[in-house]
Amino acid sequence: MDEVRAAQFANHPDENIVSLSKVPMYLVANKYDIFKDYGSVERRATAQILRFVCHYYGVYITTASSMDATLRESFKTFINGVCFKAPIRQVNESHFDRPIHISPGKDTFESILLGSKSGEGGPESQPVKGSSQSKSRLVSSEADLTNYLTPKGLTRDCWSRLGEHLQLTLEAGPDEDIRIKKSSGNNDDQETQPGPESEYPEPEIDEMRSQRDVILRRYIQEIERKEAMAARMANQSSTGQNDNQNEGMESGNSGGNNNNGGGDDGAGEERKSLTRSNSTKRASRK
């Protein structure tokens, strides 16, 4: 098995850089139906990081979704090949605007970092300025590849830079620029600036995102209003029940006092009647 996996990277430009896993590994990027609705910047950054990790360890990466018939069928074919050791097709579909399917040894670090290769593994293609493919936020030129790669492996801070890149991309807005510390030279505090985002506007995506933000704020406000109203109604109901209980207790005490008073009056009349009876008896004896 090790020989088969090593053969996948024979004569590969990254043969001396990758660190292949000792066992075959497969990464299934599920819920593509949700991922495809993310902004182009978030999709690009996520795809770059996944491709980088999978390429370094020799992992087969595929995309799946239960909501897409084509992806369901491709996943069935893929999982049958894995479980029953049937041949799995060798592919390199790496464009972030489409489902990703990449076999080990078909990707390269250069295409991942620069984002300049075609999705089908063909020759380099020059992206159109202003399009969603026109910029990679990881590096801006081939000279910046030394921030991540060396002829013998990855740089010391490669993984931290990749994590920082992904975190900043997901936290930043679509029009915000991202700066990553440059590690070349002795000045570790020097920063590279990929360029102003205004050069590559995406007005349709920005407008759609603004509309979704407004809808989300209104939804949150409506939920908070309903919760506050329910809390007020619960407080009013609790107050009314306490008042009714207090009134019932007062009525019970008043009735008890009246009953006690009636008992005292009856005892007094009985004593008077006995007194009159005794007087009548004494009078009759005389």
mmCIF file of C-alpha atoms in Angstrom, residues 88-259:
data_model
loop_
_atom_site.group_PDB
_atom_site.id
_atom_site.type_symbol
_atom_site.label_atom_id
_atom_site.label_comp_id
_atom_site.label_asym_id
_atom_site.label_seq_id
_atom_site.Cartn_x
_atom_site.Cartn_y
_atom_site.Cartn_z
ATOM 1 C CA ILE A 88 -11.784 4.965 -7.969
ATOM 2 C CA ARG A 89 -11.573 7.438 -10.795
ATOM 3 C CA GLN A 90 -8.609 9.823 -10.752
ATOM 4 C CA VAL A 91 -9.851 13.400 -10.904
ATOM 5 C CA ASN A 92 -8.721 16.965 -10.319
ATOM 6 C CA GLU A 93 -11.801 19.170 -10.076
ATOM 7 C CA SER A 94 -10.558 21.906 -7.791
ATOM 8 C CA HIS A 95 -12.420 25.083 -8.707
ATOM 9 C CA PHE A 96 -14.070 26.572 -5.627
ATOM 10 C CA ASP A 97 -17.206 27.571 -7.588
ATOM 11 C CA ARG A 98 -17.950 23.896 -8.290
ATOM 12 C CA PRO A 99 -17.954 20.662 -6.233
ATOM 13 C CA ILE A 100 -14.384 19.632 -5.422
ATOM 14 C CA HIS A 101 -13.083 16.142 -6.273
ATOM 15 C CA ILE A 102 -9.312 15.639 -6.138
ATOM 16 C CA SER A 103 -7.308 12.413 -6.117
ATOM 17 C CA PRO A 104 -3.970 12.186 -4.268
ATOM 18 C CA GLY A 105 -1.111 13.380 -6.432
ATOM 19 C CA LYS A 106 -3.301 15.385 -8.809
ATOM 20 C CA ASP A 107 -2.983 18.731 -7.029
ATOM 21 C CA THR A 108 0.058 20.962 -6.463
ATOM 22 C CA PHE A 109 0.970 23.457 -3.755
ATOM 23 C CA GLU A 110 1.629 26.094 -6.388
ATOM 24 C CA SER A 111 -1.872 25.870 -7.855
ATOM 25 C CA ILE A 112 -3.388 25.823 -4.349
ATOM 26 C CA LEU A 113 -1.554 28.908 -3.093
ATOM 27 C CA LEU A 114 -1.600 30.957 -6.292
ATOM 28 C CA GLY A 115 -5.029 29.847 -7.457
ATOM 29 C CA SER A 116 -3.873 30.127 -11.079
ATOM 30 C CA LYS A 117 -4.454 26.600 -12.400
ATOM 31 C CA SER A 118 -7.573 25.470 -14.192
ATOM 32 C CA GLY A 119 -10.018 23.243 -12.311
ATOM 33 C CA GLU A 120 -9.430 20.260 -14.564
ATOM 34 C CA GLY A 121 -5.678 20.124 -14.065
ATOM 35 C CA GLY A 122 -4.887 21.775 -17.401
ATOM 36 C CA PRO A 123 -2.358 24.507 -18.106
ATOM 37 C CA GLU A 124 -2.305 27.749 -16.225
ATOM 38 C CA SER A 125 -5.137 30.104 -17.081
ATOM 39 C CA GLN A 126 -5.013 33.844 -16.652
ATOM 40 C CA PRO A 127 -8.104 34.989 -14.725
ATOM 41 C CA VAL A 128 -10.112 37.928 -15.945
ATOM 42 C CA LYS A 129 -9.624 41.067 -13.906
ATOM 43 C CA GLY A 130 -12.679 41.824 -11.784
ATOM 44 C CA SER A 131 -13.829 38.205 -11.731
ATOM 45 C CA SER A 132 -14.052 36.043 -8.602
ATOM 46 C CA GLN A 133 -10.955 34.107 -9.780
ATOM 47 C CA SER A 134 -8.670 37.125 -10.125
ATOM 48 C CA LYS A 135 -7.074 37.026 -6.718
ATOM 49 C CA SER A 136 -5.650 34.634 -4.156
ATOM 50 C CA ARG A 137 -5.412 36.047 -0.664
ATOM 51 C CA LEU A 138 -2.747 33.587 0.425
ATOM 52 C CA VAL A 139 0.011 34.808 -1.890
ATOM 53 C CA SER A 140 0.211 37.489 -4.556
ATOM 54 C CA SER A 141 3.205 36.152 -6.529
ATOM 55 C CA GLU A 142 5.461 33.123 -6.868
ATOM 56 C CA ALA A 143 8.044 34.851 -4.659
ATOM 57 C CA ASP A 144 5.608 34.645 -1.737
ATOM 58 C CA LEU A 145 5.527 30.842 -1.967
ATOM 59 C CA THR A 146 8.665 30.789 0.205
ATOM 60 C CA ASN A 147 6.483 31.929 3.111
ATOM 61 C CA TYR A 148 4.880 28.469 3.057
ATOM 62 C CA LEU A 149 7.196 26.073 1.214
ATOM 63 C CA THR A 150 10.855 25.110 1.082
ATOM 64 C CA PRO A 151 12.501 22.522 -1.190
ATOM 65 C CA LYS A 152 12.524 20.075 1.734
ATOM 66 C CA GLY A 153 9.139 20.732 3.300
ATOM 67 C CA LEU A 154 6.897 23.345 4.822
ATOM 68 C CA THR A 155 8.118 26.459 6.600
ATOM 69 C CA ARG A 156 7.996 26.581 10.386
ATOM 70 C CA ASP A 157 5.013 28.935 10.557
ATOM 71 C CA CYS A 158 3.148 27.551 7.532
ATOM 72 C CA TRP A 159 0.253 26.031 9.465
ATOM 73 C CA SER A 160 -0.200 29.058 11.719
ATOM 74 C CA ARG A 161 -0.307 31.328 8.670
ATOM 75 C CA LEU A 162 -2.925 29.118 7.018
ATOM 76 C CA GLY A 163 -5.057 29.122 10.188
ATOM 77 C CA GLU A 164 -4.739 32.879 10.506
ATOM 78 C CA HIS A 165 -5.702 33.307 6.872
ATOM 79 C CA LEU A 166 -8.855 31.195 7.239
ATOM 80 C CA GLN A 167 -9.894 32.870 10.503
ATOM 81 C CA LEU A 168 -9.444 36.393 9.149
ATOM 82 C CA THR A 169 -11.290 35.527 5.954
ATOM 83 C CA LEU A 170 -14.322 34.123 7.775
ATOM 84 C CA GLU A 171 -14.440 37.001 10.270
ATOM 85 C CA ALA A 172 -13.846 39.833 7.771
ATOM 86 C CA GLY A 173 -16.525 41.325 5.568
ATOM 87 C CA PRO A 174 -16.538 40.859 1.794
ATOM 88 C CA ASP A 175 -14.948 44.284 1.190
ATOM 89 C CA GLU A 176 -12.346 44.147 3.953
ATOM 90 C CA ASP A 177 -8.696 43.594 3.131
ATOM 91 C CA ILE A 178 -6.679 40.901 4.906
ATOM 92 C CA ARG A 179 -3.096 41.285 6.024
ATOM 93 C CA ILE A 180 -0.904 38.357 6.917
ATOM 94 C CA LYS A 181 2.507 38.695 8.517
ATOM 95 C CA LYS A 182 5.392 38.085 6.176
ATOM 96 C CA SER A 183 8.029 35.690 7.459
ATOM 97 C CA SER A 184 10.803 36.260 4.876
ATOM 98 C CA GLY A 185 13.884 38.111 6.068
ATOM 99 C CA ASN A 186 14.679 39.131 9.626
ATOM 100 C CA ASN A 187 11.739 41.480 10.028
ATOM 101 C CA ASP A 188 8.896 39.306 11.288
ATOM 102 C CA ASP A 189 6.577 42.277 11.752
ATOM 103 C CA GLN A 190 6.573 43.185 8.074
ATOM 104 C CA GLU A 191 3.203 42.639 6.423
ATOM 105 C CA THR A 192 2.085 41.982 2.890
ATOM 106 C CA GLN A 193 -1.036 43.628 1.569
ATOM 107 C CA PRO A 194 -2.770 41.732 -1.228
ATOM 108 C CA GLY A 195 -4.244 44.959 -2.609
ATOM 109 C CA PRO A 196 -7.434 46.994 -2.114
ATOM 110 C CA GLU A 197 -10.611 45.019 -2.429
ATOM 111 C CA SER A 198 -12.145 47.893 -4.392
ATOM 112 C CA GLU A 199 -10.161 46.760 -7.445
ATOM 113 C CA TYR A 200 -12.195 43.548 -7.546
ATOM 114 C CA PRO A 201 -15.747 44.521 -6.620
ATOM 115 C CA GLU A 202 -18.574 42.014 -6.455
ATOM 116 C CA PRO A 203 -21.640 44.299 -6.301
ATOM 117 C CA GLU A 204 -24.239 41.578 -6.828
ATOM 118 C CA ILE A 205 -22.894 39.444 -4.001
ATOM 119 C CA ASP A 206 -22.448 42.460 -1.707
ATOM 120 C CA GLU A 207 -26.000 43.634 -2.362
ATOM 121 C CA MET A 208 -27.424 40.175 -1.702
ATOM 122 C CA ARG A 209 -25.449 39.899 1.526
ATOM 123 C CA SER A 210 -26.702 43.328 2.677
ATOM 124 C CA GLN A 211 -30.289 42.247 2.033
ATOM 125 C CA ARG A 212 -29.770 39.053 4.003
ATOM 126 C CA ASP A 213 -28.262 41.022 6.892
ATOM 127 C CA VAL A 214 -31.333 43.288 7.001
ATOM 128 C CA ILE A 215 -33.677 40.285 6.973
ATOM 129 C CA LEU A 216 -31.675 38.647 9.756
ATOM 130 C CA ARG A 217 -31.799 41.776 11.946
ATOM 131 C CA ARG A 218 -35.567 42.067 11.480
ATOM 132 C CA TYR A 219 -36.024 38.405 12.337
ATOM 133 C CA ILE A 220 -33.990 38.783 15.532
ATOM 134 C CA GLN A 221 -35.962 41.889 16.533
ATOM 135 C CA GLU A 222 -39.266 40.080 15.952
ATOM 136 C CA ILE A 223 -38.156 37.113 18.070
ATOM 137 C CA GLU A 224 -37.049 39.439 20.897
ATOM 138 C CA ARG A 225 -40.381 41.306 20.739
ATOM 139 C CA LYS A 226 -42.377 38.070 20.975
ATOM 140 C CA GLU A 227 -40.287 36.835 23.906
ATOM 141 C CA ALA A 228 -40.767 40.120 25.772
ATOM 142 C CA MET A 229 -44.544 40.010 25.180
ATOM 143 C CA ALA A 230 -44.751 36.409 26.397
ATOM 144 C CA ALA A 231 -42.805 37.337 29.537
ATOM 145 C CA ARG A 232 -45.185 40.246 30.299
ATOM 146 C CA MET A 233 -48.240 38.026 29.843
ATOM 147 C CA ALA A 234 -46.753 35.410 32.150
ATOM 148 C CA ASN A 235 -46.095 38.048 34.834
ATOM 149 C CA GLN A 236 -49.642 39.408 34.561
ATOM 150 C CA SER A 237 -51.140 35.915 34.817
ATOM 151 C CA SER A 238 -49.035 35.135 37.887
ATOM 152 C CA THR A 239 -50.064 38.422 39.560
ATOM 153 C CA GLY A 240 -53.783 37.734 38.916
ATOM 154 C CA GLN A 241 -53.571 34.264 40.450
ATOM 155 C CA ASN A 242 -51.903 35.627 43.581
ATOM 156 C CA ASP A 243 -54.646 38.280 43.981
ATOM 157 C CA ASN A 244 -57.408 35.651 43.674
ATOM 158 C CA GLN A 245 -55.718 33.456 46.287
ATOM 159 C CA ASN A 246 -55.438 36.383 48.716
ATOM 160 C CA GLU A 247 -59.110 37.288 48.255
ATOM 161 C CA GLY A 248 -60.127 33.665 48.879
ATOM 162 C CA MET A 249 -58.131 33.524 52.097
ATOM 163 C CA GLU A 250 -59.723 36.767 53.369
ATOM 164 C CA SER A 251 -63.230 35.466 52.614
ATOM 165 C CA GLY A 252 -62.509 32.226 54.492
ATOM 166 C CA ASN A 253 -61.311 34.099 57.579
ATOM 167 C CA SER A 254 -64.398 36.319 57.610
ATOM 168 C CA GLY A 255 -66.764 33.327 57.384
ATOM 169 C CA GLY A 256 -64.961 31.588 60.251
ATOM 170 C CA ASN A 257 -65.333 34.633 62.471
ATOM 171 C CA ASN A 258 -69.044 34.843 61.723
ATOM 172 C CA ASN A 259 -69.521 31.191 62.593
#
